[in-house]
Coordinates of N, CA and C in Angstrom, one line a residue:
M1368 N 132.4 126.2 -16.0 CA 133.0 125.1 -15.4 C 132.3 124.6 -14.2
S1369 N 131.8 125.6 -13.4 CA 131.1 125.2 -12.1 C 129.9 124.4 -12.4
G1370 N 129.2 124.7 -13.5 CA 128.0 124.0 -13.8 C 128.3 122.6 -14.2
R1371 N 129.4 122.4 -14.9 CA 129.7 121.1 -15.4 C 130.2 120.2 -14.2
T1372 N 131.0 120.8 -13.3 CA 131.5 120.0 -12.2 C 130.3 119.6 -11.3
M1373 N 129.3 120.5 -11.2 CA 128.2 120.2 -10.3 C 127.4 119.1 -10.9
K1374 N 127.2 119.0 -12.2 CA 126.5 118.0 -12.8 C 127.1 116.6 -12.6
Y1375 N 128.4 116.6 -12.7 CA 129.1 115.3 -12.4 C 129.6 115.2 -11.0
P1376 N 129.8 114.0 -10.5 CA 130.3 113.8 -9.2 C 131.7 114.4 -9.0
Y1377 N 132.0 114.9 -7.8 CA 133.3 115.5 -7.5 C 134.4 114.5 -7.6
T1378 N 134.2 113.3 -7.1 CA 135.2 112.3 -7.1 C 135.6 112.0 -8.5
F1379 N 134.6 111.8 -9.4 CA 134.9 111.4 -10.8 C 135.7 112.6 -11.5
T1380 N 135.1 113.8 -11.4 CA 135.8 114.9 -12.0 C 137.2 115.2 -11.4
G1381 N 137.3 115.0 -10.1 CA 138.6 115.3 -9.5 C 139.6 114.3 -9.9
K1382 N 139.2 113.0 -10.0 CA 140.2 112.0 -10.4 C 140.5 112.1 -11.9
I1383 N 139.5 112.4 -12.7 CA 139.8 112.4 -14.2 C 140.3 113.8 -14.6
A1384 N 139.7 114.8 -14.0 CA 140.1 116.2 -14.5 C 141.5 116.6 -13.9
Q1385 N 141.8 116.1 -12.7 CA 143.0 116.5 -12.1 C 144.2 116.1 -12.9
F1386 N 144.2 114.9 -13.4 CA 145.4 114.3 -14.1 C 145.6 115.1 -15.5
P1387 N 144.6 115.0 -16.4 CA 144.7 115.7 -17.7 C 144.9 117.2 -17.5
W1388 N 144.1 117.8 -16.6 CA 144.2 119.3 -16.5 C 145.6 119.7 -16.1
G1389 N 146.2 119.0 -15.1 CA 147.6 119.3 -14.7 C 148.6 119.2 -15.8
Y1390 N 148.5 118.1 -16.6 CA 149.4 117.9 -17.7 C 149.1 118.9 -18.8
Y1391 N 147.8 119.1 -19.1 CA 147.5 120.1 -20.2 C 147.9 121.5 -19.8
T1392 N 147.7 121.9 -18.6 CA 148.1 123.3 -18.2 C 149.6 123.4 -18.3
K1393 N 150.3 122.4 -17.9 CA 151.8 122.5 -18.0 C 152.2 122.6 -19.4
N1394 N 151.6 121.8 -20.3 CA 151.9 121.8 -21.7 C 151.6 123.2 -22.3
V1395 N 150.5 123.7 -22.0 CA 150.1 125.0 -22.5 C 151.0 126.1 -22.1
W1396 N 151.4 126.1 -20.8 CA 152.4 127.1 -20.3 C 153.7 127.0 -21.0
L1397 N 154.1 125.7 -21.2 CA 155.4 125.6 -21.9 C 155.3 126.0 -23.4
F1398 N 154.1 125.8 -24.0 CA 153.9 126.2 -25.4 C 153.8 127.7 -25.5
K1399 N 153.1 128.3 -24.5 CA 152.9 129.8 -24.5 C 154.3 130.5 -24.4
Y1400 N 155.1 129.9 -23.5 CA 156.4 130.6 -23.3 C 157.5 130.0 -24.1

């Protein structure tokens, strides 16, 4: 993941990855439990 984030700008990844990642992680946690 570090390599991918380094290739792309921090602002872009932060804005795009923060939204889906937060929603995805919450969904995965709910699905796991």
